[in-house]
Coordinates of C-alpha atoms in Angstrom, one line a residue:
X41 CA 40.6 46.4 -4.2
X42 CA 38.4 44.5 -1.6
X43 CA 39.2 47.3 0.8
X44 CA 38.4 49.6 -1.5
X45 CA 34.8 48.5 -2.1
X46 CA 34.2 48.2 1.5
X47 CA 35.5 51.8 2.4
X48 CA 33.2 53.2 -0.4
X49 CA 30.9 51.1 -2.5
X50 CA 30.2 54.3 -5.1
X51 CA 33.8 56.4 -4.6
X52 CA 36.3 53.7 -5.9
X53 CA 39.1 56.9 -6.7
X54 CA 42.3 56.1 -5.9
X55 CA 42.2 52.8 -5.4
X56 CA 45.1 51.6 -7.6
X57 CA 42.5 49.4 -9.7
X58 CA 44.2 48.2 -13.0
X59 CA 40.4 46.4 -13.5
X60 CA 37.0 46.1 -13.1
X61 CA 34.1 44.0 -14.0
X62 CA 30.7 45.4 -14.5
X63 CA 29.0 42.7 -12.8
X64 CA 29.5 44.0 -9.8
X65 CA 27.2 46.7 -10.5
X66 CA 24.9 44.5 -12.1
X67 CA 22.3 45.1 -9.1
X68 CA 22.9 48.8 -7.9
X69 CA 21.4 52.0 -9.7
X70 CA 24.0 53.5 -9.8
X71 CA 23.9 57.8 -10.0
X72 CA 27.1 58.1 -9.9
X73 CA 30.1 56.5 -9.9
X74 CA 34.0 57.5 -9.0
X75 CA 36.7 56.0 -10.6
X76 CA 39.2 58.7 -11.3
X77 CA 43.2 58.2 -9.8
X78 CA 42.9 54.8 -10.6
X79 CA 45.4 53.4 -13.7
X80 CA 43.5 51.2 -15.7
X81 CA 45.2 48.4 -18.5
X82 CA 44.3 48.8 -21.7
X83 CA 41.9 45.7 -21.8
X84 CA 38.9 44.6 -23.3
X85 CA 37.6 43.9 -19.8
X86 CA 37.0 47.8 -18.8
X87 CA 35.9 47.9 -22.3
X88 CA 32.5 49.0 -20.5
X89 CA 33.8 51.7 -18.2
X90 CA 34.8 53.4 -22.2
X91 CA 30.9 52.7 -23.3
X92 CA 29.5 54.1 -19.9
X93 CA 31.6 57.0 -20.2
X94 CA 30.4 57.8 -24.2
X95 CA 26.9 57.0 -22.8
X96 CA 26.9 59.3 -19.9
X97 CA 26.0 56.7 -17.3
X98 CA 27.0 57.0 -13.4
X99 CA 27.9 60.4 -14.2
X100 CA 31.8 58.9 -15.8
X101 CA 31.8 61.4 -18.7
X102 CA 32.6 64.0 -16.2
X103 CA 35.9 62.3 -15.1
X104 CA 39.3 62.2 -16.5
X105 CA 39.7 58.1 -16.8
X106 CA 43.3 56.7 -17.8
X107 CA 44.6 53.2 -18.9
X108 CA 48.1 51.9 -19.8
X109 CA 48.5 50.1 -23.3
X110 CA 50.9 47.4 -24.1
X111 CA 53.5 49.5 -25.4
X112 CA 53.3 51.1 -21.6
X113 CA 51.7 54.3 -22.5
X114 CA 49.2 55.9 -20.5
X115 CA 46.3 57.7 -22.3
X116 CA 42.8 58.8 -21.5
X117 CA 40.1 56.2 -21.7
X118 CA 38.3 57.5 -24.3
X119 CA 41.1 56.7 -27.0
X120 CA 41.6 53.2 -26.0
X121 CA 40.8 50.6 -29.0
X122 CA 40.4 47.4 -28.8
X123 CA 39.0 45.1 -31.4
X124 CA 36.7 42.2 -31.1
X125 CA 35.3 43.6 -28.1
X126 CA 31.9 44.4 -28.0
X127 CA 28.5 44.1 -26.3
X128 CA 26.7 40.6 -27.1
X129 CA 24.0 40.9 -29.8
X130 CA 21.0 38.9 -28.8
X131 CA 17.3 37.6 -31.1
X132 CA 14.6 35.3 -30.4
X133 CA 12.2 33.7 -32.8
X134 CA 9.3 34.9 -31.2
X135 CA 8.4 38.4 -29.6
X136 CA 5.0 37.3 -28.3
X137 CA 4.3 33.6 -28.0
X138 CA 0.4 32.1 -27.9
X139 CA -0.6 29.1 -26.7
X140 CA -3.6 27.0 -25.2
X141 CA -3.2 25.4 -22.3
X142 CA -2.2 22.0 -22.3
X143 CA -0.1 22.4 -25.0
X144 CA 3.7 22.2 -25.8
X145 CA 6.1 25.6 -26.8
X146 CA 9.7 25.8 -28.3
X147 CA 11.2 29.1 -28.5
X148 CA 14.6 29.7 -29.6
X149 CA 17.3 32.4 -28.1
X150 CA 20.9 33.2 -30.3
X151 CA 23.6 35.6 -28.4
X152 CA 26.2 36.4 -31.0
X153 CA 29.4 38.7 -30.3
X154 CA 33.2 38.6 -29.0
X155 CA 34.1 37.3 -26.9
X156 CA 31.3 34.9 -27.6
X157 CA 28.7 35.3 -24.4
X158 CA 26.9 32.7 -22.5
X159 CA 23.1 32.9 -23.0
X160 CA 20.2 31.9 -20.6
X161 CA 16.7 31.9 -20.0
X162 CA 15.1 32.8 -17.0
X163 CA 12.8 30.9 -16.1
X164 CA 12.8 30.9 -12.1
X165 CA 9.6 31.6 -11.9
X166 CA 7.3 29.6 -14.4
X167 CA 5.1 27.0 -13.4
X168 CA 5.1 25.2 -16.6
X169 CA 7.8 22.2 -17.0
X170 CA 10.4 23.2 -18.8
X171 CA 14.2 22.3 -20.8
X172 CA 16.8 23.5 -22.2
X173 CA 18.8 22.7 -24.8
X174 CA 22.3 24.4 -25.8
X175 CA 23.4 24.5 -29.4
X176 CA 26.7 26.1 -30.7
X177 CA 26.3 26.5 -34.3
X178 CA 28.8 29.1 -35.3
X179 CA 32.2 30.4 -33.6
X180 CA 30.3 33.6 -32.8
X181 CA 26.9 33.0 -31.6
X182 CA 25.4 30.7 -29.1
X183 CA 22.1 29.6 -29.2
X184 CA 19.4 27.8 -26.1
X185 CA 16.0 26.4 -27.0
X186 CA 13.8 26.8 -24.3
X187 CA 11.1 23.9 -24.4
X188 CA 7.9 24.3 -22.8
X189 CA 5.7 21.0 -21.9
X190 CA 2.0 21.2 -20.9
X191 CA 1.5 25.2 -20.3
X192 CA -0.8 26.3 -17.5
X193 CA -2.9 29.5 -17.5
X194 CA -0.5 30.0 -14.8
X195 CA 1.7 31.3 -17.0
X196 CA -0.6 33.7 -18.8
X197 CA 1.2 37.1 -19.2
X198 CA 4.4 35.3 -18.0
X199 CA 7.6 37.2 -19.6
X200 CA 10.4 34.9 -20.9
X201 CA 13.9 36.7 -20.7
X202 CA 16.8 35.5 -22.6
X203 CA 20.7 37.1 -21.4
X204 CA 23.7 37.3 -23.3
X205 CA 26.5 37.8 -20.9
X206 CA 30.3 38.3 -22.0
X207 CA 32.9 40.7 -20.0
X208 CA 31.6 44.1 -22.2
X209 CA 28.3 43.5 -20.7
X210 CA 24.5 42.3 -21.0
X211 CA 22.0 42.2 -23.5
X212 CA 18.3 40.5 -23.0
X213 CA 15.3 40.1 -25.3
X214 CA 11.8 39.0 -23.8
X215 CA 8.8 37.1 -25.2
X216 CA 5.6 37.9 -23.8
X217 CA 3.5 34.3 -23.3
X218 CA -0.3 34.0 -23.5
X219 CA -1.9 31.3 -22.7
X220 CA -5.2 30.9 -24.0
X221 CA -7.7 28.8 -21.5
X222 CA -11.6 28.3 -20.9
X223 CA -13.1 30.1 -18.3
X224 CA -13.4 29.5 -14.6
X225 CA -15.4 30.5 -11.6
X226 CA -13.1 31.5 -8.7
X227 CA -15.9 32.8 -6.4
X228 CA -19.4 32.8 -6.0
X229 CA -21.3 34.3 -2.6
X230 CA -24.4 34.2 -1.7
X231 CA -26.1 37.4 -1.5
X232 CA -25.2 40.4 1.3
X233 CA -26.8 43.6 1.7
X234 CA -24.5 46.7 1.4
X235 CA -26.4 50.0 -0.1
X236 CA -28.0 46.8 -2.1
X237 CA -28.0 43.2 -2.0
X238 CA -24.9 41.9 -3.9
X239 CA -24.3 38.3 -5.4
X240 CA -20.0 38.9 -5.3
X241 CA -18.6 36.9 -8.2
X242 CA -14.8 36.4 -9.3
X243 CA -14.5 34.9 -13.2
X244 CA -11.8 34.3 -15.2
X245 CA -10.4 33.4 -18.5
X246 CA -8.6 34.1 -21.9
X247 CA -10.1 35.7 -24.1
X248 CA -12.1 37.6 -21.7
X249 CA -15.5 35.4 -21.0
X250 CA -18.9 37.3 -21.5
X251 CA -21.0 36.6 -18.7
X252 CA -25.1 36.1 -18.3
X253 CA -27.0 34.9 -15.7
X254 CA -30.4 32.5 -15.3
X255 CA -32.9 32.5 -12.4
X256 CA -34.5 29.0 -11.9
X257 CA -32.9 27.7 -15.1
X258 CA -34.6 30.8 -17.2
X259 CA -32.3 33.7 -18.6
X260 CA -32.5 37.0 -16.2
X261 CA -32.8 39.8 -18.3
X262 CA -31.1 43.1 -16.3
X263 CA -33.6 45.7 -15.2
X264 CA -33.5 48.5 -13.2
X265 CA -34.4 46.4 -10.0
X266 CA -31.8 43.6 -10.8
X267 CA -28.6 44.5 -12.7
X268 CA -25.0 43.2 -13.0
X269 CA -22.0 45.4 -12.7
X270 CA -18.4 44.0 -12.4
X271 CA -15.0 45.5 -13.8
X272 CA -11.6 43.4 -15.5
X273 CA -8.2 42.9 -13.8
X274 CA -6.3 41.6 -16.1
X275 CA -7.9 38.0 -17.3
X276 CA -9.7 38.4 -13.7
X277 CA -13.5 39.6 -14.0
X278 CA -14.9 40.9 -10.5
X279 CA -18.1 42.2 -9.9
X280 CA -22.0 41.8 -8.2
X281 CA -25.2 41.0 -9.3
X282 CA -27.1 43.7 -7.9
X283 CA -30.7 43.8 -6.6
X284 CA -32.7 46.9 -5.3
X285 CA -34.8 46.3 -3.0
X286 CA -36.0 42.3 -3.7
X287 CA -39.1 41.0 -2.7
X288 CA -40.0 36.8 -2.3
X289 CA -40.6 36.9 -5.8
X290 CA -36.9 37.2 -6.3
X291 CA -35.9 34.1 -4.5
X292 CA -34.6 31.0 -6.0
X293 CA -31.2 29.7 -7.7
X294 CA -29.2 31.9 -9.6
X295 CA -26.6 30.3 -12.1
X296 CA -23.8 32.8 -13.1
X297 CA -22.7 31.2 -17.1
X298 CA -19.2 32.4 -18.4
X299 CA -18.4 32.0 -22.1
X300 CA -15.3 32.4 -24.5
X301 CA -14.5 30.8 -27.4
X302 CA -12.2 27.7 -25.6
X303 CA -15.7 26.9 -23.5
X304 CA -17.8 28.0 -20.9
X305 CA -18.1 27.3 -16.8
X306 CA -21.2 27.7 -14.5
X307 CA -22.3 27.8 -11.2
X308 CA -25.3 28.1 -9.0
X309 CA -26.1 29.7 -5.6
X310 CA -29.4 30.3 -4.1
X311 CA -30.5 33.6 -3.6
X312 CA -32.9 34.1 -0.4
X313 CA -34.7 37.3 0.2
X314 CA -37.7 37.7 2.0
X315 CA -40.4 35.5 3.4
X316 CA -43.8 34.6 1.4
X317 CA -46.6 36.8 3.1
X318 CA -48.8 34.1 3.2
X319 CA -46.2 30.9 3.9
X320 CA -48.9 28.4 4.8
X321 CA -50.2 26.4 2.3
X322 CA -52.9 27.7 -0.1
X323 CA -55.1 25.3 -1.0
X324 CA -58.2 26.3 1.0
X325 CA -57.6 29.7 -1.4
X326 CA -59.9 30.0 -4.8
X327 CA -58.6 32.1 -8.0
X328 CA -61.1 33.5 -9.6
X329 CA -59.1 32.4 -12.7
X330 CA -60.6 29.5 -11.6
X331 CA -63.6 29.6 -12.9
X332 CA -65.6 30.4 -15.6
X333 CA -67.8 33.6 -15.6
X334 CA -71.6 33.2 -17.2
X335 CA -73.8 35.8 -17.5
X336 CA -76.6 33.6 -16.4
X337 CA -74.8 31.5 -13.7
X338 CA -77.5 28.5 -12.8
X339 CA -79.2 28.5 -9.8
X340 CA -79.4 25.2 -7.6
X341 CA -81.8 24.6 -5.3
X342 CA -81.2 21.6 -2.4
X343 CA -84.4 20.6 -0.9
X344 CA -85.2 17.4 0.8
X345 CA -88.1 15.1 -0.5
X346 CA -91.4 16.0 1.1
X347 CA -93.6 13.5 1.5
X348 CA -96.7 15.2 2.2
X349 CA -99.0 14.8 -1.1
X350 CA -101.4 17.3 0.2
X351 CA -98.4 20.1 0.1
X352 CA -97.5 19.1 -3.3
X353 CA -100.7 18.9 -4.8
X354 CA -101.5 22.5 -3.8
X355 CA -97.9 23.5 -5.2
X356 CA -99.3 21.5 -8.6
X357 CA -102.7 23.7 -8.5
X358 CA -100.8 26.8 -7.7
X359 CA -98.5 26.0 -10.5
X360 CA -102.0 25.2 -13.0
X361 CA -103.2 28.5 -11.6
X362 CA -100.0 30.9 -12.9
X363 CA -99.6 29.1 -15.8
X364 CA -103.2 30.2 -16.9
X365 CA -102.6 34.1 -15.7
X366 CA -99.8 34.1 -18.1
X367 CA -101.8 32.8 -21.0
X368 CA -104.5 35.1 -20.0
X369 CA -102.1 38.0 -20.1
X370 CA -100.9 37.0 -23.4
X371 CA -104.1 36.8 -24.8
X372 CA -105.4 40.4 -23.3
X373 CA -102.2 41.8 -24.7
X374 CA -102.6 40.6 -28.3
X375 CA -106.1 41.8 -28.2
X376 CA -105.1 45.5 -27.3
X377 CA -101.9 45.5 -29.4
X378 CA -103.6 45.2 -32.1
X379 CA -105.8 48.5 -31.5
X380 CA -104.3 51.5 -33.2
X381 CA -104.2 54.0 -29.8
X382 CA -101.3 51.2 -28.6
X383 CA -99.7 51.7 -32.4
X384 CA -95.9 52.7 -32.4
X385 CA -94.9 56.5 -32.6
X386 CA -92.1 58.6 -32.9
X387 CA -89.2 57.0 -32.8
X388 CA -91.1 53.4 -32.5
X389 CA -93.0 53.7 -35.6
X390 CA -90.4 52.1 -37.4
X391 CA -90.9 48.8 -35.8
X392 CA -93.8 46.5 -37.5
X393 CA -96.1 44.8 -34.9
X394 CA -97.0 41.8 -36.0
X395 CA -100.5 40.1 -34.2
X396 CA -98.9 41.8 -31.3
X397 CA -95.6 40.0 -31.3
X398 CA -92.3 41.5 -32.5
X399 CA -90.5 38.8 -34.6
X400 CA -86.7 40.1 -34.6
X401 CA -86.2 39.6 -31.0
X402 CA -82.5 41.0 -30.9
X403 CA -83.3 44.1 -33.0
X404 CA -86.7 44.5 -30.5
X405 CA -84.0 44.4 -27.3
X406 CA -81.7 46.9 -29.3
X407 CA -84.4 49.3 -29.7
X408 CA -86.4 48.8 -26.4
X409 CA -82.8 49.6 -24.5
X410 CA -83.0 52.8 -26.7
X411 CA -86.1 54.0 -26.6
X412 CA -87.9 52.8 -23.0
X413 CA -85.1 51.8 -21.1
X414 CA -85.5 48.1 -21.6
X415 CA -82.4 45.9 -19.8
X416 CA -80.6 43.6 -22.5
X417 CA -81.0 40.7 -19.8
X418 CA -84.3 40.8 -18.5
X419 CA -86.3 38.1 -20.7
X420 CA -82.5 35.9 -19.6
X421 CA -83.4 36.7 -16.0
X422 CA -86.8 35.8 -16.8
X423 CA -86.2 32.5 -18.3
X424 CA -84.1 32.0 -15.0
X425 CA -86.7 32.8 -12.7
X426 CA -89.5 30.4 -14.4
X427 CA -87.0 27.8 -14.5
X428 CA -86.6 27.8 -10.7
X429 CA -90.6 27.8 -10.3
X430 CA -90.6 24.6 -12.6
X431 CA -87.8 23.2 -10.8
X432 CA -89.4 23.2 -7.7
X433 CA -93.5 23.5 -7.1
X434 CA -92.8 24.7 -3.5
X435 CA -91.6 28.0 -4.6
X436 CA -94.2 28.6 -6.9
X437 CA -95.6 31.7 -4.7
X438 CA -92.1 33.4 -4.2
X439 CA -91.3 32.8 -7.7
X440 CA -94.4 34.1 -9.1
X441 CA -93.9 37.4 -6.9
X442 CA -90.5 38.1 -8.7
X443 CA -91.7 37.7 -12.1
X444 CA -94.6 40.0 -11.1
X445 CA -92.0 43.0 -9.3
X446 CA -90.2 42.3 -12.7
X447 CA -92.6 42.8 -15.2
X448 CA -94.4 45.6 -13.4
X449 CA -91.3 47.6 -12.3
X450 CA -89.8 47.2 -15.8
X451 CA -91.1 45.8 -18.4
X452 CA -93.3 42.3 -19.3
X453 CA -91.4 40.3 -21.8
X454 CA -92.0 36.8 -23.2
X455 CA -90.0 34.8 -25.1
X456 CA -90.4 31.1 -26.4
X457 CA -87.8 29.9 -28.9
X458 CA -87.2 32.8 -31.5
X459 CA -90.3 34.2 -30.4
X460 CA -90.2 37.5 -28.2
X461 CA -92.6 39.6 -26.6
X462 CA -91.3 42.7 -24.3
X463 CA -93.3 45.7 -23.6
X464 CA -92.4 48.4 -21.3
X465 CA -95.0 48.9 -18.5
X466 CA -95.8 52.4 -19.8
X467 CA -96.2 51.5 -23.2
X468 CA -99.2 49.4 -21.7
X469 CA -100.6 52.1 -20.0
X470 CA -100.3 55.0 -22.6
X471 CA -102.1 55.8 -25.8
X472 CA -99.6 58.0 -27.4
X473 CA -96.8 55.3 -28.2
X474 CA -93.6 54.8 -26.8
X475 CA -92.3 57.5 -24.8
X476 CA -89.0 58.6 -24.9
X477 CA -87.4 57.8 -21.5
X478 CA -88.9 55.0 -19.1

């Protein structure tokens, strides 16, 4: 027989072989098979060549396959019978098996049949510590606890195999293991430019961890500019943080945080970009955020003591000397604003003058803008300019010429507390009223 297999591993005809065992074959895939000229006993051990041959494996229900029985007969194959001789029947408690990591597993495996088989786990393979345990309950069936101690996501997806071998043949039944376990980051690189500039990341976990990230400790919400995109292998979650085109702005520390429900894992890498335009230091630089913006900002004048009394006392006489114009003025234009040729017209009639002084100063500025012209700010920007004449005798004269440009260019206001007095320059020099445009 030895020779025979040599010679010809698939054409075993004519080998005077009176038996066979189907573990040989347990390895091969096998198309066909010869086994014709060869006189078989009337066994239970070539009980399998019969069920190959009703199954139409390695092509035997094609051959003409003969045995001799006790009584010495020869007769085909097909009629042999032989009782208590069949395949091993094989169940396991569990089909798929979940666990957490850490913890502890028993799963149970019965082969049943005759002749009674010998039943395994296979286990070469598994990384978590494991025993066994062999119990014959019955006659008939065998059954093997396989005990698993401390499982490791290692063994996630593992496939736990349990044989029942006897001379008829093999039979097998599998659990599927899953082994539930918090995530982990495998990899985290800083960033590299390809057709954009990539943060590579490797996560994984069971269940499936949802991922987020944070820049500088503050949650990055995905734009068009900076997006994540990553795809699942199994527990195994790959992918980039993706940035198009990132400016300085976009440097900084960015924390890749995966979640299930067992826990969650982080990790940081910093992200470096570009340059600051301006990398020196930027004190010397003023916001204008700074500081606050005034309609009327003061005006400070630095000037050193003088100490020449004569200078000062013709600065206090100049001073005397405007300060008498302007009552002057006032008085010369309450005289004439009382005549009837200066009276309001058209569409100034409706404004009372009062001993030539309009009371309601902001409705006067309202109606003066309207109807001559008049600038909101002037009697502000003269209040600023007689401030600066007070503040300082010595620029009494170039004061005095401002507030004279002012009022003759535009208009001559005057206003002391609630008290206002504003009249366009052509409304002093015309005798039909207000006119319409300045």
């Amino acid at each position: 027989m030895s020779a025979g297999l040599q010679s010809s591993p698939r054409d075993l005809s004519g080998n005077r072989l009176t038996t066979l065992s189907w573990q040989l074959f347990q390895t091969l895939r096998l198309f066909e098979l010869r086994l014709e000229r060869n006189l078989f006993n009337c066994s239970c051990d070539i009980r399998w060549i019969q069920l190959w041959q009703e199954k139409g494996e390695a092509n035997l229900q094609y051959q003409e396959l003969y045995c001799m029985n006790m009584d010495a007969a020869i007769i085909p194959l097909q009629e042999m019978n032989i009782t208590q001789c069949d395949l091993p029947e094989i169940s396991v408690s569990h089909v798929n098996l979940t666990v957490r990591e850490g913890e502890n597993a028993v799963i149970t495996c019965n082969g049943s049949g005759s002749p009674l088989p010998d039943v395994d786990w296979t286990v070469a393979d598994l990384h978590s510590i494991n025993t066994h345990q062999t119990n014959l309950n019955w006659t008939n069936v065998h059954a093997i606890n396989l005990t698993l101690v401390n499982v490791t996501s290692e063994d996630n997806g593992f496939l736990l195999t349990c044989i029942a071998e006897n001379v008829v043949g093999m039979s097998n039944a599998s659990v599927l293991l899953t082994v539930y376990y918090p995530p982990r980051i495998l990899t985290l690189e800083e960033p590299v430019l390809h057709l954009e500039h990539c943060i590579a990341f490797a996560v994984h976990g069971n269940p499936a961890p949802t991922l987020h990230w944070l820049h500088n400790g503050q949650v990055l919400r995905e734009t068009e500019i900076i997006h994540m995109e990553f795809y699942q292998q199994g527990e195994v979650s790959e992918g980039c943080l993706l940035f198009n085109k990132p400016t300085h702005y976009n440097n900084g520390n960015y924390t890749i945080v995966a979640t299930n429900q067992l826990g969650s894992a982080n990790q940081t890498i910093k992200g470096h970009f570009l340059e600051k335009p301006f990398p020196e230091s930027t004190d010397n630089f003023v916001s204008i955020g700074d500081y606050e913006v005034s309609p009327t900002p003061p005006i400070t004048v630095t000037h050193k003591p003088e100490e020449d009394t004569f200078g000062v006392s013709i600065a206090v006489g100049l001073a005397a000397f405007a300060c008498v114009l302007l009552v002057v003025l006032f008085i010369m234009i309450n005289k004439y604003g009382r005549r009837s040729k200066f009276g309001m017209k058209g569409t100034c009639s409706h404004l009372p003058l009062a001993g030539g002084t309009f009371q309601d100063c902001p409705a006067l500025i309202a109606h003066m803008e309207r109807c001559c012209g008049f600038i909101p700010t002037l009697s502000v920007l003269v209040q600023s300019l007689l401030k600066r004449m007070l503040s300082s005798p010595l620029l009494f004269v170039e004061t005095v010429m401002e507030i004279y440009r002012l009022v003759v260019l535009t208009c001559m206001c005057f206003c002391w507390a609630e008290v206002c007095m504003c009249f366009p320059y052509q409304y002093l020099t015309a005798s039909t009223g207000c006119p319409e445009e300045l």
